[in-house]
XYZ file of C-alpha atoms in Angstrom:
577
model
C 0.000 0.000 0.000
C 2.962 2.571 0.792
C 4.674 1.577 -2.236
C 1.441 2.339 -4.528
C 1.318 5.640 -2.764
C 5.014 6.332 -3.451
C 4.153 5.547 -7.298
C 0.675 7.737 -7.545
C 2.608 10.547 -5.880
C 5.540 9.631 -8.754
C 3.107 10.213 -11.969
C 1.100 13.236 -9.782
C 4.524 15.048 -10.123
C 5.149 13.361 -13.498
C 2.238 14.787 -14.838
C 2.553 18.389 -13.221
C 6.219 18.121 -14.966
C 4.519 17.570 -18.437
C 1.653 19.775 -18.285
C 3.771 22.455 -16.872
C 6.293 21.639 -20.283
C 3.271 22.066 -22.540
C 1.986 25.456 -20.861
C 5.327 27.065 -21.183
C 6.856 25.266 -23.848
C 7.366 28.515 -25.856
C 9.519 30.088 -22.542
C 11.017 26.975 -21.619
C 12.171 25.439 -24.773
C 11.534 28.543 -27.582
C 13.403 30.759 -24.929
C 10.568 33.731 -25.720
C 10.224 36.485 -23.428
C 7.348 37.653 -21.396
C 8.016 41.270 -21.973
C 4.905 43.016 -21.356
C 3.445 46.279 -19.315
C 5.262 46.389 -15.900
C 7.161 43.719 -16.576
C 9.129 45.898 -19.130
C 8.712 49.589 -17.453
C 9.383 48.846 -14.107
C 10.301 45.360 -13.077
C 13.288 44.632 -15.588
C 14.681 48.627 -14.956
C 14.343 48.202 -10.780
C 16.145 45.145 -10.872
C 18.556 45.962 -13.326
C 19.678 49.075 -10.984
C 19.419 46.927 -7.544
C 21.520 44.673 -9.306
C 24.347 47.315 -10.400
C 23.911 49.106 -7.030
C 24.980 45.890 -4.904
C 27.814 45.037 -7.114
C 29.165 48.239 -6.574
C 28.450 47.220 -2.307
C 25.657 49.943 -1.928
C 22.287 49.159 -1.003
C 19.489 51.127 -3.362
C 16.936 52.946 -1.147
C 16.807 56.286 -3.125
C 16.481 56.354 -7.024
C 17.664 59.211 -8.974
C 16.577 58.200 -12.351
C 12.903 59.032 -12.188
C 10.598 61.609 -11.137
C 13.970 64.046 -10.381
C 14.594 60.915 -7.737
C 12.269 59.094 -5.664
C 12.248 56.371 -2.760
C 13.457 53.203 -4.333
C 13.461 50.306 -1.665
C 9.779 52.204 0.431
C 8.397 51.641 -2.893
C 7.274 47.898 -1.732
C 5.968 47.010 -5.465
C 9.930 47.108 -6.054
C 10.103 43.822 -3.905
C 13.796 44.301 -3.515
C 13.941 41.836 -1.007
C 12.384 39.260 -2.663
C 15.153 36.247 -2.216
C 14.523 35.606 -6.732
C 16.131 38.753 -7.129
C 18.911 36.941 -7.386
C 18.469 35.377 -10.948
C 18.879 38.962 -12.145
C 22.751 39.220 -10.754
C 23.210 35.271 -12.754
C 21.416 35.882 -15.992
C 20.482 38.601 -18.275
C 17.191 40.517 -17.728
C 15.215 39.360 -19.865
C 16.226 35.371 -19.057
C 15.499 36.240 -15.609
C 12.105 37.548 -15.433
C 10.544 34.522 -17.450
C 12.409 32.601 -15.078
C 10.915 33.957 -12.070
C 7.451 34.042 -13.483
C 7.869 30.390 -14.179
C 9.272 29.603 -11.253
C 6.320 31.269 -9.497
C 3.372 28.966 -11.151
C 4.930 26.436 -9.452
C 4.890 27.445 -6.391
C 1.433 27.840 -6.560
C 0.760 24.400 -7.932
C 2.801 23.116 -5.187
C 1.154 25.725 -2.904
C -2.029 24.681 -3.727
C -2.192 21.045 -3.694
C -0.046 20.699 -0.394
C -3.598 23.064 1.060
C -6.042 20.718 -0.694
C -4.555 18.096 1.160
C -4.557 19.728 4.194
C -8.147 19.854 3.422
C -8.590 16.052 3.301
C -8.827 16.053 -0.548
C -8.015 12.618 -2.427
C -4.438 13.039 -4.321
C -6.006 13.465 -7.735
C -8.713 15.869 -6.371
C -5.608 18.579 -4.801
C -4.190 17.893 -8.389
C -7.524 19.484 -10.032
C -7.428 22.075 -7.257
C -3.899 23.277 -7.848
C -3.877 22.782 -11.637
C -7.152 25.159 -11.820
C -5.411 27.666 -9.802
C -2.052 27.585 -10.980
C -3.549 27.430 -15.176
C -6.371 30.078 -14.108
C -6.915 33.774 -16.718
C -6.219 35.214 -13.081
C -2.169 33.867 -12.939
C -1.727 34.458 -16.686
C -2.916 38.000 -16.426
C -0.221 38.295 -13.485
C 2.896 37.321 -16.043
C 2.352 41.059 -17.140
C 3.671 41.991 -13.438
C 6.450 39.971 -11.699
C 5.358 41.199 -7.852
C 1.463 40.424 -8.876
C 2.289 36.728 -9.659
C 5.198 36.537 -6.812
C 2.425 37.616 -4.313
C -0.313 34.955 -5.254
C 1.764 32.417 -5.957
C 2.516 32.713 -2.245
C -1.568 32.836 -0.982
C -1.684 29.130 -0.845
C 1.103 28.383 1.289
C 0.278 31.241 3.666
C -3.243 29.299 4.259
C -1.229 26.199 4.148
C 1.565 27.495 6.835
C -1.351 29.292 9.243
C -3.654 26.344 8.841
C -0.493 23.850 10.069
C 0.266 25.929 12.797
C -2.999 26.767 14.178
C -3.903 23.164 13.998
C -0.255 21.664 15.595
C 1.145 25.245 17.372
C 4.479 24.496 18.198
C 7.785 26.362 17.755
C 8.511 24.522 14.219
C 5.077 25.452 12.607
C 5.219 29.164 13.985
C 8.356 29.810 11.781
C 6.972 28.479 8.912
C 4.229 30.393 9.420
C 5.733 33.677 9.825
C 9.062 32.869 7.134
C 6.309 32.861 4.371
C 4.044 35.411 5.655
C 7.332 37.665 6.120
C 7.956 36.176 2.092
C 4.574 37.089 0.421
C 5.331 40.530 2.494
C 8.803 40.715 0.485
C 7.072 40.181 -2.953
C 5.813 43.178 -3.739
C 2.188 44.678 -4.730
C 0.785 44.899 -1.061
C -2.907 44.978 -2.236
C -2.961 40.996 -2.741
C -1.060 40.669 0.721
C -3.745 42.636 2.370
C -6.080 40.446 0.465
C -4.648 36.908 1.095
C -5.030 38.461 5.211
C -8.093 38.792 4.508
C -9.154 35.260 3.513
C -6.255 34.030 5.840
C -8.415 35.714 9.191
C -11.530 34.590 8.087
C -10.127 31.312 7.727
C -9.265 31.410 11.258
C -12.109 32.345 12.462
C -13.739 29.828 11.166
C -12.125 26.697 12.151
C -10.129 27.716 14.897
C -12.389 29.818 16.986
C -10.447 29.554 19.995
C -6.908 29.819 18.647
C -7.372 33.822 19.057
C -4.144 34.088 20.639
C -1.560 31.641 18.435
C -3.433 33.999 15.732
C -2.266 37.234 17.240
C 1.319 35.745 18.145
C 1.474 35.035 14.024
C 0.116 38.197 13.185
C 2.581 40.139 15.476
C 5.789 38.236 14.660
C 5.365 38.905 10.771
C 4.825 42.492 11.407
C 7.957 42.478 13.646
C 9.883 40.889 10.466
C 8.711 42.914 7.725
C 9.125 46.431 9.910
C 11.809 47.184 7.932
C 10.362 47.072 4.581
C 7.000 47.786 6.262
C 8.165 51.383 8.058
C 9.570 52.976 4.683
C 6.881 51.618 2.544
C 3.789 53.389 5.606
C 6.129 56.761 5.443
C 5.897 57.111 1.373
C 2.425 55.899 1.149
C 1.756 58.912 3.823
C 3.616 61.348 1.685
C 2.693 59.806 -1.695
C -0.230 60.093 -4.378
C -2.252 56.968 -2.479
C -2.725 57.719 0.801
C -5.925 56.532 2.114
C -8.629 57.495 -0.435
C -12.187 58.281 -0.442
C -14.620 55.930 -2.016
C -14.317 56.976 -5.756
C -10.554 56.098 -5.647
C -11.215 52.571 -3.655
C -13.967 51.820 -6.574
C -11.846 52.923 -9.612
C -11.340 50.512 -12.339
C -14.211 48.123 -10.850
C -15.115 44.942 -12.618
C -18.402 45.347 -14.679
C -21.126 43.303 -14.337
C -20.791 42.669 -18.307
C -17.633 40.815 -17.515
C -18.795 38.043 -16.443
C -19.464 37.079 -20.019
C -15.916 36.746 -19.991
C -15.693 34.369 -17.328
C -17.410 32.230 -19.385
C -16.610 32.696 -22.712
C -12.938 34.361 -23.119
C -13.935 34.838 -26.535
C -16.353 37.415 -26.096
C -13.491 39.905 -25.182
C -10.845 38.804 -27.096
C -7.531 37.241 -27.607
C -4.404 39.402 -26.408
C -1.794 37.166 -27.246
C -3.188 37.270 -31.324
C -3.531 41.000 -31.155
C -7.255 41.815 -30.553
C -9.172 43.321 -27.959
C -12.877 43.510 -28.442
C -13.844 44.270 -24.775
C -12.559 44.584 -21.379
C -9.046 44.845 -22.626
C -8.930 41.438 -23.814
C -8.506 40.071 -20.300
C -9.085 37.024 -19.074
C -8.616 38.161 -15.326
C -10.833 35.402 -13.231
C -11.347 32.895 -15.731
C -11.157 29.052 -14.415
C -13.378 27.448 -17.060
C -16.815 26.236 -17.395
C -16.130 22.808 -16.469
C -14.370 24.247 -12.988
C -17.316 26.028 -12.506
C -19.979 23.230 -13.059
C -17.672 21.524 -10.460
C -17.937 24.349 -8.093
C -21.820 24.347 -7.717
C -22.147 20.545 -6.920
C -19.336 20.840 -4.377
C -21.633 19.991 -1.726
C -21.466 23.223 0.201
C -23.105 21.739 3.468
C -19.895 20.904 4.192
C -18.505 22.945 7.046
C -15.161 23.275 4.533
C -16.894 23.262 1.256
C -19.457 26.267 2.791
C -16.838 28.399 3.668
C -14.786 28.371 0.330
C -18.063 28.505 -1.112
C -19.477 31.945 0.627
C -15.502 33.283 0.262
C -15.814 32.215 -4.043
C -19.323 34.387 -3.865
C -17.902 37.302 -1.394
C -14.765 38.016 -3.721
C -16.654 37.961 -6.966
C -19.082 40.499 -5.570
C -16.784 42.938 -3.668
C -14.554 42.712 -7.426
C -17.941 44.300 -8.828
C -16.759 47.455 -6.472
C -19.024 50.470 -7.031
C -21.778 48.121 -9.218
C -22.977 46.697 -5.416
C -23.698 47.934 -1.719
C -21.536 44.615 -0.973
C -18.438 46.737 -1.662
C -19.525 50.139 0.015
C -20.300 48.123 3.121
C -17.105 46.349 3.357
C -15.131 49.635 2.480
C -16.415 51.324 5.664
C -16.330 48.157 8.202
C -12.469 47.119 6.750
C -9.815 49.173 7.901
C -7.808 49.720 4.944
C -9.276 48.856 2.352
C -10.489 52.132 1.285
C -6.291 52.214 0.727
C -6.578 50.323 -2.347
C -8.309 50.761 -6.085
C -9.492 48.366 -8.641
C -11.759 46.307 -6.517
C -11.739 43.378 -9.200
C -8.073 42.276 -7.506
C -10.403 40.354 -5.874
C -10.925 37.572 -8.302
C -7.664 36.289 -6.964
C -9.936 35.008 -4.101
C -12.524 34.254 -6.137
C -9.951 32.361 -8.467
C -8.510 30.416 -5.546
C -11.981 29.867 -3.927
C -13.360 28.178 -7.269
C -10.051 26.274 -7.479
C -10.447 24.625 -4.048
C -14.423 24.112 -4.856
C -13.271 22.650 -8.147
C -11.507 20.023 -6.351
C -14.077 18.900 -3.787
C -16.676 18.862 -6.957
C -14.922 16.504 -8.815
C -14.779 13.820 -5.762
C -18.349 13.576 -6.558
C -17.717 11.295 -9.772
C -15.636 8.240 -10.453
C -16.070 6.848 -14.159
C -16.059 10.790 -15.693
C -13.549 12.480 -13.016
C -10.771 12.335 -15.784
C -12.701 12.829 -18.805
C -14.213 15.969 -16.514
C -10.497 17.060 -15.828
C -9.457 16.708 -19.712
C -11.833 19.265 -20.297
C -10.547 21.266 -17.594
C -7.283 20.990 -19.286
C -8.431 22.388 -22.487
C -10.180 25.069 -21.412
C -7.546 26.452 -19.399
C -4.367 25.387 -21.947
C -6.948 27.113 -24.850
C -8.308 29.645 -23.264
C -6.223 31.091 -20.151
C -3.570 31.255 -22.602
C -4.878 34.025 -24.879
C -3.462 36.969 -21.960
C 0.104 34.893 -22.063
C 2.343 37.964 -23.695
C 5.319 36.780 -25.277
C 7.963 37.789 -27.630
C 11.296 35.878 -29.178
C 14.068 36.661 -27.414
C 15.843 37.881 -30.966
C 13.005 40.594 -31.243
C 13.068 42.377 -27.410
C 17.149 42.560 -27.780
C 16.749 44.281 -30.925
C 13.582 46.822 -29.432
C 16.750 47.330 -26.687
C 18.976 48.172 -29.690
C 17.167 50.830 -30.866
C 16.586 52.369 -27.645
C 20.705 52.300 -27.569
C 21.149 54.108 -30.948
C 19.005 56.893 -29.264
C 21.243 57.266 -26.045
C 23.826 57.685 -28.121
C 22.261 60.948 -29.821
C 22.794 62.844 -26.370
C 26.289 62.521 -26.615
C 28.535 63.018 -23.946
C 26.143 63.669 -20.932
C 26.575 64.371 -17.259
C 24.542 61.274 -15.605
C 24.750 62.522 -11.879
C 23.622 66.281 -12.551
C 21.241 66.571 -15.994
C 17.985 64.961 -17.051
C 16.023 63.758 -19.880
C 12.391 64.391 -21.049
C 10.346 62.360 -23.606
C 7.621 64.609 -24.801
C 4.663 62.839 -23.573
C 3.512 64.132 -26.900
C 5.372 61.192 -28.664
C 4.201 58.215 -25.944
C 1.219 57.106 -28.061
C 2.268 54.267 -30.760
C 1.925 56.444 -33.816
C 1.342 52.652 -35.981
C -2.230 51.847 -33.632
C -5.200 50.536 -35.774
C -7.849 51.288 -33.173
C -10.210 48.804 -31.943
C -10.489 46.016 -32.158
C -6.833 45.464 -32.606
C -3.746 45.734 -29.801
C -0.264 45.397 -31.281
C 1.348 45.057 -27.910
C 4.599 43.809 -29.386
C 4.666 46.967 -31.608
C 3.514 49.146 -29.039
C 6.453 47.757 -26.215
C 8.730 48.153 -29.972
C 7.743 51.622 -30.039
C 8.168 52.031 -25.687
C 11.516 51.061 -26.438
C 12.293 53.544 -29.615
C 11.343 56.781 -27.392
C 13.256 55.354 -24.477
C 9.945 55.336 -22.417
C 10.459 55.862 -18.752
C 11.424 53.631 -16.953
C 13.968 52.193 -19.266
C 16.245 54.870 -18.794
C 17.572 53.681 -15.602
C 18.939 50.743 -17.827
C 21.204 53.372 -18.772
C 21.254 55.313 -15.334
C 20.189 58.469 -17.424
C 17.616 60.686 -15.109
C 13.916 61.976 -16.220
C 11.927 64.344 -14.505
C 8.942 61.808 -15.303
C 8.186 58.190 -14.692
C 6.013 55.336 -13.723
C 5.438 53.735 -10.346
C 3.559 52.644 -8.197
C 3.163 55.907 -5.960
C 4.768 59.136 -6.888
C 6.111 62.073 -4.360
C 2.642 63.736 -3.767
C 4.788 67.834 -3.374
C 6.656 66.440 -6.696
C 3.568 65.773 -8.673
C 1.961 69.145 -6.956
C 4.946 71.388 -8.130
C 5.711 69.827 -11.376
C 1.761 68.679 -12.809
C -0.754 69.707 -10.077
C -3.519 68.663 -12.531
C -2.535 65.003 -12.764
C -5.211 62.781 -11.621
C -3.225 59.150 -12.012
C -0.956 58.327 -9.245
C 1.479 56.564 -11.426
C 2.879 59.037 -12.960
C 2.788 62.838 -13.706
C 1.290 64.868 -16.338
C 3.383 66.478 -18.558
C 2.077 67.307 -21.809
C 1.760 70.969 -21.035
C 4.782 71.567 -19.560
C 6.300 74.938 -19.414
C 10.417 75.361 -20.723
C 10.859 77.102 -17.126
C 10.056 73.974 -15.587
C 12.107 71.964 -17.880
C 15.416 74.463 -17.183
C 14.505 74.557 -13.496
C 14.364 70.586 -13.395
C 17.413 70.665 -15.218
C 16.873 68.879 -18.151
C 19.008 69.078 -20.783
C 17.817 66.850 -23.845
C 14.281 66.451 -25.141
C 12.744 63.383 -27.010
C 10.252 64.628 -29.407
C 8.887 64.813 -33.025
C 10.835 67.378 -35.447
C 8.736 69.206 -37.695
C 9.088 66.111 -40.287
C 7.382 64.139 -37.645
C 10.736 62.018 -37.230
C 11.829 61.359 -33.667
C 14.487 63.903 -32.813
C 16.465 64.391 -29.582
C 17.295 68.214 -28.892
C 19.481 70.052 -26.362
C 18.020 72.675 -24.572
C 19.435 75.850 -24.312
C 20.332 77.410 -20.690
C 20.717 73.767 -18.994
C 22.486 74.509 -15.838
C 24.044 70.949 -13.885
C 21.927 70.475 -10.760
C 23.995 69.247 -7.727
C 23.803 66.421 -6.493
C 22.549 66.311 -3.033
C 23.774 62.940 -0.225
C 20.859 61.967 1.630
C 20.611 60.451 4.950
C 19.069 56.719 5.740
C 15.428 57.758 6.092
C 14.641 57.357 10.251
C 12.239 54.387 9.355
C 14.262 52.152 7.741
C 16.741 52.333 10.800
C 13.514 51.993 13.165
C 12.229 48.916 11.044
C 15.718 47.501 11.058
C 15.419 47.714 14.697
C 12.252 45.955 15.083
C 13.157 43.380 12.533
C 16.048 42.618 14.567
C 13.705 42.145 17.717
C 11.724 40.564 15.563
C 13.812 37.742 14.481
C 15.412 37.265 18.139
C 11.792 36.423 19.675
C 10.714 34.682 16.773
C 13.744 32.227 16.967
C 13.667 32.194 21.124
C 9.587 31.416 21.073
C 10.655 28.392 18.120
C 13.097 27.143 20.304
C 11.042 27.058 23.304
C 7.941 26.097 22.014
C 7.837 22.255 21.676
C 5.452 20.279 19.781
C 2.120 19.206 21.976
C 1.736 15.373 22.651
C -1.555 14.541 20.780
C -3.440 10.898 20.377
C -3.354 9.889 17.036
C -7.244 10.186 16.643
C -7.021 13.585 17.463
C -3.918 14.774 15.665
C -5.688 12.717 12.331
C -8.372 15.264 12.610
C -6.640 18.253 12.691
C -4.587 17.222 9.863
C -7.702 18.089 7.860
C -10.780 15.408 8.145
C -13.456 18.523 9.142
């Protein structure tokens, strides 16, 4: 009997191997590129920089190369402590981000399928849960943003880690617990952290009523750990274009109603990774399938586990409808911070998950059809979830990187430390756009590429007075565009020449009256000094606490010993609710 389980456990990994092969088999074996969106304006340039800063033994927490400088490392989206940073020192750029996303889906098919069988699942039944989740629209859309896909990849194994350790608290489960809590924290885009919390407490609540206090102790110890990322990151939100907003900036970029025709028929709004868009972007953002759906409404939600993935799979989808429901108002004044965060439909990574884990508790219901059920599965998600998968041959993005080279070398000798650069924002719209319903994203990240867009100017540590981020300098976007409404970023297509010479930049990007791209020098640029600052109070505060941290985190897991437990009772904690 424990050799049989040795072998299905053999061909559940087997098969994870394959069908992971054949979902990536153009980044794994045609070495093409996921180059989209953030991927390609802020992901590859931040860790490009972080990279060249370390080797030269400084540690990045100010950056000088956008918005006239800007807090680097208290920009959290950054994730410059993620530990897969470190494929960016071993391989080139644009070998390391595919590498990372990759690496991420399967963590969260490992993620998932060690939770379903916390959850008393059969083998093959966490194998539909964490292929579901790990093949959903919802993890394709987040190739387009390394810290999106590092944090959910992670959401599993924080419900996996809490669930161990409220169910067996000892010393050994605690620092799990916290070391991938502490993790997700590290990944960047703080939104689906605050989200996985949510579904983690709720979680909590409802199984382990009475472990209030083991709760707390988590909770405490992984804010203890993360104060040092935490700190900077609270001090620039507080001073940056996103501090806590009212209820038109929490319900910005809401999903419509209309989308859930997506949800069940990708179709409907397009097919990205072919170049059309006929609705909604294209996007595929929630989609699991309608066979992973039919599974999720015969779960059999009497079940005291089943019921509360099943009311957490209806919550999300309704509080991702934002303004389009009272369900969202409600829960915008009753959660503290949430009212912190826009684009409510982030919450179809719940609803992704929840349908994932229903998915696999539905499909225990049959025998003879479970794998012709899970074929179809398959092909919905290896058709379908497929269409928002944005890739590019490797040949092609080195060349888009050539270009932007030729037009570095049109400024000429230039003073890195003490002048900027300015691409007319005039020129940022791909001039070669056919309108709906078509979306040349290869042409348009071609064209990001020819106007040296911000960010990609750090790749070539040359300073703009504009940018794209996550938060901007709220005084910075005041004094240089007091009219711009998006917190990315600033708007400059009206800007004066005195603000140019007083921002000192000395070459412009823009169109010559030929409509050819044309860099010019400005006249009157005067070198701006360059200005040492100090270490920001709360990163040496956060250090502090980390510190602290870390000490009572590794006393309390030496201390705390494993309780004694019969083996009826420790078999049903280990998941038989």
């Amino acid at each position: 009997m424990k050799k049989l389980s040795i072998h299905i456990r053999l061909l559940t990994v087997f098969t994870f191997i394959v069908l992971f092969a054949l979902f990536f088999w153009r980044q794994i074996f045609a070495g093409e590129v996921l180059y989209c969106c953030d991927n390609l304006l802020i992901n590859i340039p931040s860790k490009v920089y972080l990279v060249q800063e370390l080797k030269s033994f400084r540690f990045p927490l100010w950056n000088p190369y956008i918005f006239s400088g800007t807090p680097f490392f208290a920009d959290i989206n950054n994730a410059l402590l993620y530990p897969l940073n470190i494929l960016y020192a071993i391989m080139p750029p644009f070998r390391a981000l595919p590498s990372v996303i990759v690496v991420n889906f399967l963590l969260a098919f490992i993620g998932t399928y060690l939770f379903a069988r916390r959850l008393a699942m059969s083998q093959f039944s966490g194998f539909v849960s964490a292929v579901v989740f790990a093949f959903s629209g919802t993890m394709v859309v987040y190739t387009n943003n390394a810290p999106m896909i590092q944090v959910a990849a992670l959401l599993p194994w924080v419900l996996w880690s809490t669930d161990r350790f409220l169910a067996f608290p000892s010393g050994k489960t605690l620092i799990v617990a916290v070391a991938i809590a502490v993790l997700q924290i590290t990944a960047g885009h703080p939104q689906l952290t605050f989200y996985t919390w949510l579904l983690t407490v709720a979680y909590a609540v409802w199984f382990y009523k009475k472990k209030a206090i083991p709760l707390v102790l988590l909770f405490v110890l992984v804010v203890l750990l993360s104060a040092v990322q935490i700190l900077p990151f609270l001090e620039f939100v507080l001073q940056s274009t996103r501090p806590l907003g009212d209820y038109a900036y929490a319900t910005f970029d809401s999903l419509n109603p209309l989308a859930f025709a997506r949800l069940i028929a990708p179709p409907l709004s397009g097919n990205l990774s072919r170049g059309y868009a006929y609705f909604f972007g294209g996007s595929v953002y929630g989609y699991v399938g309608i066979a992973a759906l039919f599974l999720v409404f015969i779960a059999g939600w009497k079940r005291k586990t089943v019921s509360f993935f099943a009311i957490s799979f209806i919550l999300a989808f309704l509080l991702a409808l934002g303004k389009y429901t009272p369900i969202f108002w409600m829960a915008y004044h009753l959660i503290p911070g949430l009212g912190s965060f826009r684009s409510p439909q982030h919450f179809l990574l719940l609803y992704t998950f929840s349908a994932a884990i229903l998915a696999g508790f539905g499909i225990e219901r049959f025998r003879s059809l479970r794998i012709f059920i899970f074929g179809v599965i398959l092909i919905e998600l290896f058709v379908f979830s497929r269409n928002n998968l944005l890739t590019a041959p490797y040949a092609d993005v080195l060349q888009w990187m050539v270009t932007t080279e030729k037009l570095v070398a049109q400024f000429g000798p230039i003073d890195r430390e003490n002048s900027r650069i300015f691409v007319d924002q005039n020129v940022l719209p791909y001039p070669d756009a056919r309108g709906w319903p078509f979306n040349d994203m290869p042409g348009e990240t071609a064209w990001a590429a020819t106007i040296l867009r911000p960010n990609l100017n750090m790749l070539y540590r040359i300073g703009s007075i504009d940018g794209y981020a996550s938060m901007v300098l709220r005084k910075y976007q005041k004094y240089v565009a007091p009219q711009t409404k998006d917190p990315t970023g600033v708007d400059l297509k009206n800007v004066s020449p005195e603000t140019l010479k007083t921002l000192g930049v000395r070459y412009l990007i823009t169109k010559g009256t030929d409509g050819k791209l044309e860099v010019k020098e400005l006249s009157g640029w005067k070198p701006q000094k360059a200005v040492s600052l100090p270490v920001p109070t709360s990163i040496w505060f956060g250090l502090i606490i980390s510190i602290i941290g870390l000490i009572a985190t590794a006393g309390i897991g030496i201390m705390w010993k494993e309780e004694k437990l019969s083996s009826k009772v420790r078999l049903k904690r280990q998941g038989l609710r």
